[in-house]
Amino acid sequence: MTRVPRSHPRFASLLVRARLARASKNGLVVPEGLIAHGRAEAFDYLLGERTTPGARRAERMAARYIAGARWPVLSVNGNVAALAARQVAELARAWPSLKVEINLFHRTPQRVRAIAAALRREGVVEVLGLRPSVRIAGLPSDRGRVDARGIARADLCVIPLEDGDRAEALQRRGVRIVAIDLNPLSRTARVADVPVIDELSRALLRIAQELRPWRRRPPSAGSFPRFDAGGARQEALRTIRRRLNRRSLAAPPRGRGRSGPRRSRGTGRRSRRTP
Ligand code: ATP
């Protein structure tokens, strides 16, 4: 494998790509998962590759929803396991009643075993979804097969990196949905009660942090305050628009790396990084 030099301006992004390429060779991630990652990368780029204030608010509310749920479940697919098994474990530690369930579109026994092993290696104690025995209506694929101790009885599902069909099927069951999805236009983000428009690993860690105060004084069970999901998506789109307007004026940085002031062509003003 090609070594990525630390000095490369896109070091972090290249590392993630290399990790996913490895995971696809190991069978953890399917080729379709690589394409989904590409779409997310583009949105992360447009959003500034950091957590926006709007995403931070959504992450706070996501923690509140998990804390207020009677039966919260985090759904894990191959990309989630490959990108963020450690952060999944951290979130599960932060809220021990949060169940972790494997749910896959491309399901084979080997893949399920590989994903469960990746999660356990990072410290997830109980992994559900190994022998799903319940089918949820409206989802003909394997994603409709769920664990009787997990999604089948969940009142709240955290669904990172999901497609819209599944989000809609869960919504029809009356399940509250926290989505983690960098695309504010996706059906999943539009269906979610709390759309967290942020990169997966960043989002999981922040939600874990935001859960801490709720451990001392948990909210009443089954309580979910209203969240302005449409407003959160609009805010992400505004951020993208703002950044696109500024970027289209900015000259590419001179020389190597990101050091030194950057000037925007034409205006003579320094370009600023925007959230
Ligand atoms: P929908 O049906 O909801 O419109 P879709 O068909 O685009 O969604 P998929 O192709 O399954 O759904 O993609 C899953 C979603 O996960 C995409 O919207 C993508 O932006 C998002 N995604 C992928 N990787 C990440 C990541 N690391 N962090 C956050 N979001 C991600």
PDB file of C-alpha atoms and ligand atoms in Angstrom:
ATOM      1  CA  MET A   1       0.000   0.000   0.000  1.00  0.00           C
ATOM      2  CA  THR A   2       1.227   3.535  -0.784  1.00  0.00           C
ATOM      3  CA  ARG A   3       2.440   5.402   2.292  1.00  0.00           C
ATOM      4  CA  VAL A   4       0.646   8.678   2.816  1.00  0.00           C
ATOM      5  CA  PRO A   5       3.089  11.438   3.880  1.00  0.00           C
ATOM      6  CA  ARG A   6       1.987  13.307   7.006  1.00  0.00           C
ATOM      7  CA  SER A   7       2.677  16.594   5.299  1.00  0.00           C
ATOM      8  CA  HIS A   8       0.050  15.923   2.642  1.00  0.00           C
ATOM      9  CA  PRO A   9      -2.661  18.600   2.945  1.00  0.00           C
ATOM     10  CA  ARG A  10      -5.330  15.898   2.738  1.00  0.00           C
ATOM     11  CA  PHE A  11      -3.593  13.453   5.061  1.00  0.00           C
ATOM     12  CA  ALA A  12      -6.637  12.664   7.223  1.00  0.00           C
ATOM     13  CA  SER A  13      -8.915  12.078   4.269  1.00  0.00           C
ATOM     14  CA  LEU A  14      -6.367   9.824   2.527  1.00  0.00           C
ATOM     15  CA  LEU A  15      -5.929   7.772   5.680  1.00  0.00           C
ATOM     16  CA  VAL A  16      -9.670   7.168   5.868  1.00  0.00           C
ATOM     17  CA  ARG A  17      -9.745   6.158   2.213  1.00  0.00           C
ATOM     18  CA  ALA A  18      -6.878   3.712   2.797  1.00  0.00           C
ATOM     19  CA  ARG A  19      -8.698   2.280   5.799  1.00  0.00           C
ATOM     20  CA  LEU A  20     -11.878   1.751   3.790  1.00  0.00           C
ATOM     21  CA  ALA A  21      -9.951   0.191   0.903  1.00  0.00           C
ATOM     22  CA  ARG A  22      -8.432  -2.276   3.398  1.00  0.00           C
ATOM     23  CA  ALA A  23     -11.836  -2.955   4.918  1.00  0.00           C
ATOM     24  CA  SER A  24     -13.265  -3.672   1.499  1.00  0.00           C
ATOM     25  CA  LYS A  25     -10.512  -6.255   0.912  1.00  0.00           C
ATOM     26  CA  ASN A  26     -11.350  -7.861   4.278  1.00  0.00           C
ATOM     27  CA  GLY A  27     -15.019  -8.047   3.345  1.00  0.00           C
ATOM     28  CA  LEU A  28     -16.132  -5.658   6.087  1.00  0.00           C
ATOM     29  CA  VAL A  29     -17.156  -3.021   3.543  1.00  0.00           C
ATOM     30  CA  VAL A  30     -18.834  -3.732   0.212  1.00  0.00           C
ATOM     31  CA  PRO A  31     -17.906  -1.778  -2.961  1.00  0.00           C
ATOM     32  CA  GLU A  32     -21.219   0.101  -2.735  1.00  0.00           C
ATOM     33  CA  GLY A  33     -20.060   1.337   0.681  1.00  0.00           C
ATOM     34  CA  LEU A  34     -17.044   2.981  -0.941  1.00  0.00           C
ATOM     35  CA  ILE A  35     -19.351   4.933  -3.215  1.00  0.00           C
ATOM     36  CA  ALA A  36     -21.480   6.057  -0.259  1.00  0.00           C
ATOM     37  CA  HIS A  37     -18.274   7.274   1.403  1.00  0.00           C
ATOM     38  CA  GLY A  38     -17.417   9.321  -1.686  1.00  0.00           C
ATOM     39  CA  ARG A  39     -20.711  11.153  -1.484  1.00  0.00           C
ATOM     40  CA  ALA A  40     -20.194  11.871   2.204  1.00  0.00           C
ATOM     41  CA  GLU A  41     -16.647  13.119   1.613  1.00  0.00           C
ATOM     42  CA  ALA A  42     -17.937  15.642  -0.898  1.00  0.00           C
ATOM     43  CA  PHE A  43     -20.453  16.987   1.616  1.00  0.00           C
ATOM     44  CA  ASP A  44     -17.849  17.081   4.388  1.00  0.00           C
ATOM     45  CA  TYR A  45     -15.588  19.079   2.073  1.00  0.00           C
ATOM     46  CA  LEU A  46     -18.381  21.525   1.330  1.00  0.00           C
ATOM     47  CA  LEU A  47     -19.230  21.859   5.023  1.00  0.00           C
ATOM     48  CA  GLY A  48     -15.624  22.661   5.969  1.00  0.00           C
ATOM     49  CA  GLU A  49     -14.599  19.245   7.382  1.00  0.00           C
ATOM     50  CA  ARG A  50     -15.533  20.184  10.896  1.00  0.00           C
ATOM     51  CA  THR A  51     -18.523  20.168  13.171  1.00  0.00           C
ATOM     52  CA  THR A  52     -20.699  23.190  12.484  1.00  0.00           C
ATOM     53  CA  PRO A  53     -22.585  24.953  15.295  1.00  0.00           C
ATOM     54  CA  GLY A  54     -25.827  23.493  13.916  1.00  0.00           C
ATOM     55  CA  ALA A  55     -24.415  19.948  14.007  1.00  0.00           C
ATOM     56  CA  ARG A  56     -23.263  20.537  17.561  1.00  0.00           C
ATOM     57  CA  ARG A  57     -26.807  21.475  18.580  1.00  0.00           C
ATOM     58  CA  ALA A  58     -28.142  18.346  16.885  1.00  0.00           C
ATOM     59  CA  GLU A  59     -25.543  16.206  18.668  1.00  0.00           C
ATOM     60  CA  ARG A  60     -26.656  17.662  21.999  1.00  0.00           C
ATOM     61  CA  MET A  61     -30.254  16.795  21.144  1.00  0.00           C
ATOM     62  CA  ALA A  62     -29.252  13.322  19.924  1.00  0.00           C
ATOM     63  CA  ALA A  63     -27.769  12.677  23.376  1.00  0.00           C
ATOM     64  CA  ARG A  64     -30.983  13.938  24.968  1.00  0.00           C
ATOM     65  CA  TYR A  65     -33.040  11.554  22.795  1.00  0.00           C
ATOM     66  CA  ILE A  66     -30.839   8.572  23.712  1.00  0.00           C
ATOM     67  CA  ALA A  67     -31.063   9.473  27.388  1.00  0.00           C
ATOM     68  CA  GLY A  68     -34.851   9.857  27.194  1.00  0.00           C
ATOM     69  CA  ALA A  69     -35.486   6.608  25.314  1.00  0.00           C
ATOM     70  CA  ARG A  70     -36.790   3.439  26.955  1.00  0.00           C
ATOM     71  CA  TRP A  71     -35.062   1.139  24.459  1.00  0.00           C
ATOM     72  CA  PRO A  72     -32.385   2.976  22.452  1.00  0.00           C
ATOM     73  CA  VAL A  73     -30.562   1.080  19.699  1.00  0.00           C
ATOM     74  CA  LEU A  74     -27.596   2.046  17.544  1.00  0.00           C
ATOM     75  CA  SER A  75     -27.624   0.357  14.152  1.00  0.00           C
ATOM     76  CA  VAL A  76     -24.250  -0.604  12.671  1.00  0.00           C
ATOM     77  CA  ASN A  77     -23.403  -1.451   9.067  1.00  0.00           C
ATOM     78  CA  GLY A  78     -20.072  -2.299   7.425  1.00  0.00           C
ATOM     79  CA  ASN A  79     -18.964   1.301   6.813  1.00  0.00           C
ATOM     80  CA  VAL A  80     -19.760   2.249  10.404  1.00  0.00           C
ATOM     81  CA  ALA A  81     -17.718  -0.670  11.742  1.00  0.00           C
ATOM     82  CA  ALA A  82     -14.795   0.093   9.441  1.00  0.00           C
ATOM     83  CA  LEU A  83     -14.759   3.828  10.104  1.00  0.00           C
ATOM     84  CA  ALA A  84     -15.747   4.109  13.723  1.00  0.00           C
ATOM     85  CA  ALA A  85     -15.805   0.851  15.734  1.00  0.00           C
ATOM     86  CA  ARG A  86     -13.836   2.618  18.496  1.00  0.00           C
ATOM     87  CA  GLN A  87     -16.296   5.509  18.640  1.00  0.00           C
ATOM     88  CA  VAL A  88     -19.254   3.085  18.675  1.00  0.00           C
ATOM     89  CA  ALA A  89     -17.660   1.409  21.702  1.00  0.00           C
ATOM     90  CA  GLU A  90     -17.160   4.780  23.348  1.00  0.00           C
ATOM     91  CA  LEU A  91     -20.810   5.709  22.841  1.00  0.00           C
ATOM     92  CA  ALA A  92     -21.962   2.340  24.181  1.00  0.00           C
ATOM     93  CA  ARG A  93     -19.797   2.890  27.274  1.00  0.00           C
ATOM     94  CA  ALA A  94     -21.191   6.388  27.728  1.00  0.00           C
ATOM     95  CA  TRP A  95     -24.756   5.018  27.780  1.00  0.00           C
ATOM     96  CA  PRO A  96     -24.746   1.332  28.771  1.00  0.00           C
ATOM     97  CA  SER A  97     -28.443   0.766  27.990  1.00  0.00           C
ATOM     98  CA  LEU A  98     -27.817   1.714  24.341  1.00  0.00           C
ATOM     99  CA  LYS A  99     -27.896  -1.540  22.367  1.00  0.00           C
ATOM    100  CA  VAL A 100     -25.599  -2.061  19.400  1.00  0.00           C
ATOM    101  CA  GLU A 101     -27.137  -4.028  16.532  1.00  0.00           C
ATOM    102  CA  ILE A 102     -25.662  -5.088  13.205  1.00  0.00           C
ATOM    103  CA  ASN A 103     -28.043  -4.454  10.324  1.00  0.00           C
ATOM    104  CA  LEU A 104     -26.920  -5.004   6.744  1.00  0.00           C
ATOM    105  CA  PHE A 105     -28.240  -4.639   3.231  1.00  0.00           C
ATOM    106  CA  HIS A 106     -25.580  -7.013   1.869  1.00  0.00           C
ATOM    107  CA  ARG A 107     -25.753  -9.665   4.554  1.00  0.00           C
ATOM    108  CA  THR A 108     -23.592 -12.781   4.640  1.00  0.00           C
ATOM    109  CA  PRO A 109     -22.612 -14.796   7.726  1.00  0.00           C
ATOM    110  CA  GLN A 110     -18.920 -13.938   7.126  1.00  0.00           C
ATOM    111  CA  ARG A 111     -19.606 -10.209   6.980  1.00  0.00           C
ATOM    112  CA  VAL A 112     -21.715 -10.322  10.125  1.00  0.00           C
ATOM    113  CA  ARG A 113     -18.910 -12.190  11.918  1.00  0.00           C
ATOM    114  CA  ALA A 114     -16.254  -9.735  10.699  1.00  0.00           C
ATOM    115  CA  ILE A 115     -18.290  -6.717  11.829  1.00  0.00           C
ATOM    116  CA  ALA A 116     -19.063  -8.258  15.218  1.00  0.00           C
ATOM    117  CA  ALA A 117     -15.354  -9.049  15.693  1.00  0.00           C
ATOM    118  CA  ALA A 118     -14.361  -5.466  14.777  1.00  0.00           C
ATOM    119  CA  LEU A 119     -16.839  -4.086  17.324  1.00  0.00           C
ATOM    120  CA  ARG A 120     -15.779  -6.484  20.087  1.00  0.00           C
ATOM    121  CA  ARG A 121     -12.103  -5.755  19.480  1.00  0.00           C
ATOM    122  CA  GLU A 122     -12.818  -2.126  20.337  1.00  0.00           C
ATOM    123  CA  GLY A 123     -14.750  -3.048  23.471  1.00  0.00           C
ATOM    124  CA  VAL A 124     -18.430  -3.376  22.529  1.00  0.00           C
ATOM    125  CA  VAL A 125     -19.582  -5.968  25.040  1.00  0.00           C
ATOM    126  CA  GLU A 126     -22.881  -7.072  23.539  1.00  0.00           C
ATOM    127  CA  VAL A 127     -23.458  -7.144  19.803  1.00  0.00           C
ATOM    128  CA  LEU A 128     -27.016  -7.810  18.605  1.00  0.00           C
ATOM    129  CA  GLY A 129     -28.210  -8.716  15.118  1.00  0.00           C
ATOM    130  CA  LEU A 130     -26.239 -11.947  14.784  1.00  0.00           C
ATOM    131  CA  ARG A 131     -29.434 -14.032  14.611  1.00  0.00           C
ATOM    132  CA  PRO A 132     -32.256 -11.675  13.658  1.00  0.00           C
ATOM    133  CA  SER A 133     -35.614 -13.355  14.220  1.00  0.00           C
ATOM    134  CA  VAL A 134     -38.123 -10.549  13.600  1.00  0.00           C
ATOM    135  CA  ARG A 135     -39.058  -8.955  10.285  1.00  0.00           C
ATOM    136  CA  ILE A 136     -40.147  -5.345  10.107  1.00  0.00           C
ATOM    137  CA  ALA A 137     -42.795  -4.423   7.546  1.00  0.00           C
ATOM    138  CA  GLY A 138     -42.029  -2.563   4.330  1.00  0.00           C
ATOM    139  CA  LEU A 139     -38.402  -3.620   3.964  1.00  0.00           C
ATOM    140  CA  PRO A 140     -38.094  -6.630   1.700  1.00  0.00           C
ATOM    141  CA  SER A 141     -34.277  -6.821   1.872  1.00  0.00           C
ATOM    142  CA  ASP A 142     -32.172  -8.253   4.681  1.00  0.00           C
ATOM    143  CA  ARG A 143     -32.320  -4.892   6.443  1.00  0.00           C
ATOM    144  CA  GLY A 144     -35.865  -5.830   7.424  1.00  0.00           C
ATOM    145  CA  ARG A 145     -34.519  -8.666   9.605  1.00  0.00           C
ATOM    146  CA  VAL A 146     -33.933  -7.388  13.108  1.00  0.00           C
ATOM    147  CA  ASP A 147     -33.062  -8.638  16.572  1.00  0.00           C
ATOM    148  CA  ALA A 148     -35.945  -9.304  18.980  1.00  0.00           C
ATOM    149  CA  ARG A 149     -33.850  -7.733  21.765  1.00  0.00           C
ATOM    150  CA  GLY A 150     -32.853  -4.718  19.678  1.00  0.00           C
ATOM    151  CA  ILE A 151     -34.484  -2.808  16.837  1.00  0.00           C
ATOM    152  CA  ALA A 152     -37.653  -4.933  17.059  1.00  0.00           C
ATOM    153  CA  ARG A 153     -38.554  -3.249  20.347  1.00  0.00           C
ATOM    154  CA  ALA A 154     -36.690   0.065  20.017  1.00  0.00           C
ATOM    155  CA  ASP A 155     -38.432   3.368  20.673  1.00  0.00           C
ATOM    156  CA  LEU A 156     -35.344   5.202  19.373  1.00  0.00           C
ATOM    157  CA  CYS A 157     -32.871   4.186  16.675  1.00  0.00           C
ATOM    158  CA  VAL A 158     -29.608   5.913  15.911  1.00  0.00           C
ATOM    159  CA  ILE A 159     -29.037   5.187  12.225  1.00  0.00           C
ATOM    160  CA  PRO A 160     -25.703   6.353  10.888  1.00  0.00           C
ATOM    161  CA  LEU A 161     -25.004   6.118   7.149  1.00  0.00           C
ATOM    162  CA  GLU A 162     -28.381   4.736   6.218  1.00  0.00           C
ATOM    163  CA  ASP A 163     -30.558   4.936   3.184  1.00  0.00           C
ATOM    164  CA  GLY A 164     -34.014   6.440   3.144  1.00  0.00           C
ATOM    165  CA  ASP A 165     -36.041   3.213   2.810  1.00  0.00           C
ATOM    166  CA  ARG A 166     -34.939   1.993   6.173  1.00  0.00           C
ATOM    167  CA  ALA A 167     -35.431   5.345   7.862  1.00  0.00           C
ATOM    168  CA  GLU A 168     -38.955   5.524   6.458  1.00  0.00           C
ATOM    169  CA  ALA A 169     -39.793   1.961   7.536  1.00  0.00           C
ATOM    170  CA  LEU A 170     -38.653   2.729  11.080  1.00  0.00           C
ATOM    171  CA  GLN A 171     -40.587   5.971  11.105  1.00  0.00           C
ATOM    172  CA  ARG A 172     -43.765   4.093  10.077  1.00  0.00           C
ATOM    173  CA  ARG A 173     -43.286   1.910  13.144  1.00  0.00           C
ATOM    174  CA  GLY A 174     -43.328   5.031  15.299  1.00  0.00           C
ATOM    175  CA  VAL A 175     -39.647   4.765  16.169  1.00  0.00           C
ATOM    176  CA  ARG A 176     -37.844   8.065  16.850  1.00  0.00           C
ATOM    177  CA  ILE A 177     -34.858   8.520  14.588  1.00  0.00           C
ATOM    178  CA  VAL A 178     -31.489  10.112  15.095  1.00  0.00           C
ATOM    179  CA  ALA A 179     -29.663  10.040  11.745  1.00  0.00           C
ATOM    180  CA  ILE A 180     -25.974  10.716  11.237  1.00  0.00           C
ATOM    181  CA  ASP A 181     -25.561  11.720   7.637  1.00  0.00           C
ATOM    182  CA  LEU A 182     -23.428  14.399   6.008  1.00  0.00           C
ATOM    183  CA  ASN A 183     -25.959  14.869   3.218  1.00  0.00           C
ATOM    184  CA  PRO A 184     -28.639  17.310   4.406  1.00  0.00           C
ATOM    185  CA  LEU A 185     -30.685  16.462   1.286  1.00  0.00           C
ATOM    186  CA  SER A 186     -30.830  12.686   1.796  1.00  0.00           C
ATOM    187  CA  ARG A 187     -34.160  11.045   2.518  1.00  0.00           C
ATOM    188  CA  THR A 188     -32.721   9.743   5.777  1.00  0.00           C
ATOM    189  CA  ALA A 189     -31.839  13.247   6.959  1.00  0.00           C
ATOM    190  CA  ARG A 190     -35.306  14.427   5.903  1.00  0.00           C
ATOM    191  CA  VAL A 191     -37.101  11.663   7.784  1.00  0.00           C
ATOM    192  CA  ALA A 192     -35.059  11.946  10.987  1.00  0.00           C
ATOM    193  CA  ASP A 193     -36.407  13.582  14.139  1.00  0.00           C
ATOM    194  CA  VAL A 194     -32.822  14.653  14.807  1.00  0.00           C
ATOM    195  CA  PRO A 195     -30.622  14.820  11.694  1.00  0.00           C
ATOM    196  CA  VAL A 196     -26.993  15.087  12.742  1.00  0.00           C
ATOM    197  CA  ILE A 197     -25.246  16.525   9.696  1.00  0.00           C
ATOM    198  CA  ASP A 198     -21.686  15.726  10.628  1.00  0.00           C
ATOM    199  CA  GLU A 199     -18.982  13.170   9.934  1.00  0.00           C
ATOM    200  CA  LEU A 200     -19.612   9.862  11.669  1.00  0.00           C
ATOM    201  CA  SER A 201     -16.612   9.620  14.031  1.00  0.00           C
ATOM    202  CA  ARG A 202     -16.854  13.253  15.084  1.00  0.00           C
ATOM    203  CA  ALA A 203     -20.597  12.898  15.684  1.00  0.00           C
ATOM    204  CA  LEU A 204     -20.378   9.691  17.743  1.00  0.00           C
ATOM    205  CA  LEU A 205     -17.697  11.143  20.027  1.00  0.00           C
ATOM    206  CA  ARG A 206     -19.601  14.357  20.598  1.00  0.00           C
ATOM    207  CA  ILE A 207     -22.840  12.530  21.332  1.00  0.00           C
ATOM    208  CA  ALA A 208     -20.932  10.363  23.841  1.00  0.00           C
ATOM    209  CA  GLN A 209     -19.601  13.514  25.537  1.00  0.00           C
ATOM    210  CA  GLU A 210     -23.040  15.131  25.570  1.00  0.00           C
ATOM    211  CA  LEU A 211     -24.471  12.064  27.323  1.00  0.00           C
ATOM    212  CA  ARG A 212     -22.297  12.528  30.401  1.00  0.00           C
ATOM    213  CA  PRO A 213     -24.461  15.066  32.237  1.00  0.00           C
ATOM    214  CA  TRP A 214     -27.577  12.935  31.602  1.00  0.00           C
ATOM    215  CA  ARG A 215     -26.050  10.046  33.533  1.00  0.00           C
ATOM    216  CA  ARG A 216     -26.288  12.041  36.751  1.00  0.00           C
ATOM    217  CA  ARG A 217     -29.847  13.259  36.145  1.00  0.00           C
ATOM    218  CA  PRO A 218     -31.590  11.208  33.446  1.00  0.00           C
ATOM    219  CA  PRO A 219     -34.729  12.701  31.864  1.00  0.00           C
ATOM    220  CA  SER A 220     -38.034  10.894  32.292  1.00  0.00           C
ATOM    221  CA  ALA A 221     -38.255   7.726  30.211  1.00  0.00           C
ATOM    222  CA  GLY A 222     -40.003   8.027  26.854  1.00  0.00           C
ATOM    223  CA  SER A 223     -39.653  11.813  26.646  1.00  0.00           C
ATOM    224  CA  PHE A 224     -38.452  13.408  23.401  1.00  0.00           C
ATOM    225  CA  PRO A 225     -38.443  17.198  23.159  1.00  0.00           C
ATOM    226  CA  ARG A 226     -39.318  18.730  19.814  1.00  0.00           C
ATOM    227  CA  PHE A 227     -36.352  19.521  17.612  1.00  0.00           C
ATOM    228  CA  ASP A 228     -36.383  21.759  14.547  1.00  0.00           C
ATOM    229  CA  ALA A 229     -35.062  19.135  12.128  1.00  0.00           C
ATOM    230  CA  GLY A 230     -35.911  21.203   9.030  1.00  0.00           C
ATOM    231  CA  GLY A 231     -34.087  24.180  10.528  1.00  0.00           C
ATOM    232  CA  ALA A 232     -30.993  22.039  11.145  1.00  0.00           C
ATOM    233  CA  ARG A 233     -30.934  20.893   7.510  1.00  0.00           C
ATOM    234  CA  GLN A 234     -31.495  24.433   6.265  1.00  0.00           C
ATOM    235  CA  GLU A 235     -28.611  25.638   8.393  1.00  0.00           C
ATOM    236  CA  ALA A 236     -26.270  23.043   6.858  1.00  0.00           C
ATOM    237  CA  LEU A 237     -27.339  24.102   3.381  1.00  0.00           C
ATOM    238  CA  ARG A 238     -26.731  27.763   4.274  1.00  0.00           C
ATOM    239  CA  THR A 239     -23.215  26.863   5.444  1.00  0.00           C
ATOM    240  CA  ILE A 240     -22.543  25.107   2.139  1.00  0.00           C
ATOM    241  CA  ARG A 241     -23.880  28.068   0.138  1.00  0.00           C
ATOM    242  CA  ARG A 242     -21.791  30.535   2.131  1.00  0.00           C
ATOM    243  CA  ARG A 243     -18.646  28.494   1.659  1.00  0.00           C
ATOM    244  CA  LEU A 244     -19.279  28.012  -2.050  1.00  0.00           C
ATOM    245  CA  ASN A 245     -19.679  31.761  -2.531  1.00  0.00           C
ATOM    246  CA  ARG A 246     -16.451  32.501  -0.714  1.00  0.00           C
ATOM    247  CA  ARG A 247     -14.515  29.659  -2.320  1.00  0.00           C
ATOM    248  CA  SER A 248     -15.461  30.739  -5.790  1.00  0.00           C
ATOM    249  CA  LEU A 249     -13.676  34.055  -5.113  1.00  0.00           C
ATOM    250  CA  ALA A 250     -10.617  32.640  -3.397  1.00  0.00           C
ATOM    251  CA  ALA A 251      -7.336  32.020  -5.225  1.00  0.00           C
ATOM    252  CA  PRO A 252      -5.740  28.616  -4.624  1.00  0.00           C
ATOM    253  CA  PRO A 253      -3.095  28.715  -1.861  1.00  0.00           C
ATOM    254  CA  ARG A 254       0.438  29.445  -3.075  1.00  0.00           C
ATOM    255  CA  GLY A 255       3.300  27.051  -2.421  1.00  0.00           C
ATOM    256  CA  ARG A 256       3.028  23.909  -0.327  1.00  0.00           C
ATOM    257  CA  GLY A 257       0.797  23.216   2.653  1.00  0.00           C
ATOM    258  CA  ARG A 258      -1.586  25.642   4.267  1.00  0.00           C
ATOM    259  CA  SER A 259       0.833  27.989   5.963  1.00  0.00           C
ATOM    260  CA  GLY A 260       0.883  31.691   5.246  1.00  0.00           C
ATOM    261  CA  PRO A 261      -2.016  34.021   4.675  1.00  0.00           C
ATOM    262  CA  ARG A 262      -4.303  33.323   1.773  1.00  0.00           C
ATOM    263  CA  ARG A 263      -5.663  36.181  -0.249  1.00  0.00           C
ATOM    264  CA  SER A 264      -8.801  36.092  -2.249  1.00  0.00           C
ATOM    265  CA  ARG A 265      -8.302  37.181  -5.831  1.00  0.00           C
ATOM    266  CA  GLY A 266      -9.931  40.417  -6.842  1.00  0.00           C
ATOM    267  CA  THR A 267     -11.073  41.657  -3.448  1.00  0.00           C
ATOM    268  CA  GLY A 268      -7.581  41.892  -1.869  1.00  0.00           C
ATOM    269  CA  ARG A 269      -9.163  40.637   1.367  1.00  0.00           C
ATOM    270  CA  ARG A 270      -7.806  37.731   3.357  1.00  0.00           C
ATOM    271  CA  SER A 271      -9.914  34.628   2.946  1.00  0.00           C
ATOM    272  CA  ARG A 272     -11.380  33.333   6.178  1.00  0.00           C
ATOM    273  CA  ARG A 273     -12.203  29.778   7.085  1.00  0.00           C
ATOM    274  CA  THR A 274     -15.905  29.555   7.602  1.00  0.00           C
ATOM    275  CA  PRO A 275     -17.813  27.071   9.654  1.00  0.00           C
TER     276      PRO A 275
HETATM  277  P1  ATP B   1     -31.207   8.350   0.938  1.00  0.00           P
HETATM  278  O1  ATP B   1     -31.907   7.103   0.475  1.00  0.00           O
HETATM  279  O2  ATP B   1     -31.441   8.660   2.378  1.00  0.00           O
HETATM  280  O3  ATP B   1     -31.390   9.554   0.054  1.00  0.00           O
HETATM  281  P2  ATP B   1     -28.693   7.328  -0.031  1.00  0.00           P
HETATM  282  O4  ATP B   1     -29.362   6.468  -1.017  1.00  0.00           O
HETATM  283  O5  ATP B   1     -27.738   8.362  -0.485  1.00  0.00           O
HETATM  284  O6  ATP B   1     -29.678   8.015   1.005  1.00  0.00           O
HETATM  285  P3  ATP B   1     -26.660   5.557   0.864  1.00  0.00           P
HETATM  286  O7  ATP B   1     -26.121   5.535  -0.511  1.00  0.00           O
HETATM  287  O8  ATP B   1     -26.879   4.273   1.548  1.00  0.00           O
HETATM  288  O9  ATP B   1     -27.992   6.364   1.013  1.00  0.00           O
HETATM  289  O10 ATP B   1     -25.613   6.467   1.676  1.00  0.00           O
HETATM  290  C1  ATP B   1     -25.630   6.594   3.000  1.00  0.00           C
HETATM  291  C2  ATP B   1     -25.510   8.041   3.443  1.00  0.00           C
HETATM  292  O11 ATP B   1     -24.474   8.061   4.406  1.00  0.00           O
HETATM  293  C3  ATP B   1     -25.148   9.086   2.364  1.00  0.00           C
HETATM  294  O12 ATP B   1     -26.090  10.133   2.419  1.00  0.00           O
HETATM  295  C4  ATP B   1     -23.769   9.614   2.804  1.00  0.00           C
HETATM  296  O13 ATP B   1     -23.694  11.022   2.676  1.00  0.00           O
HETATM  297  C5  ATP B   1     -23.729   9.239   4.279  1.00  0.00           C
HETATM  298  N1  ATP B   1     -22.370   8.942   4.785  1.00  0.00           N
HETATM  299  C6  ATP B   1     -21.491   8.043   4.289  1.00  0.00           C
HETATM  300  N2  ATP B   1     -20.330   8.060   5.002  1.00  0.00           N
HETATM  301  C7  ATP B   1     -20.494   8.985   5.992  1.00  0.00           C
HETATM  302  C8  ATP B   1     -19.677   9.432   7.071  1.00  0.00           C
HETATM  303  N3  ATP B   1     -18.446   8.958   7.284  1.00  0.00           N
HETATM  304  N4  ATP B   1     -20.193  10.365   7.918  1.00  0.00           N
HETATM  305  C9  ATP B   1     -21.449  10.857   7.728  1.00  0.00           C
HETATM  306  N5  ATP B   1     -22.259  10.476   6.713  1.00  0.00           N
HETATM  307  C10 ATP B   1     -21.809   9.552   5.855  1.00  0.00           C
END
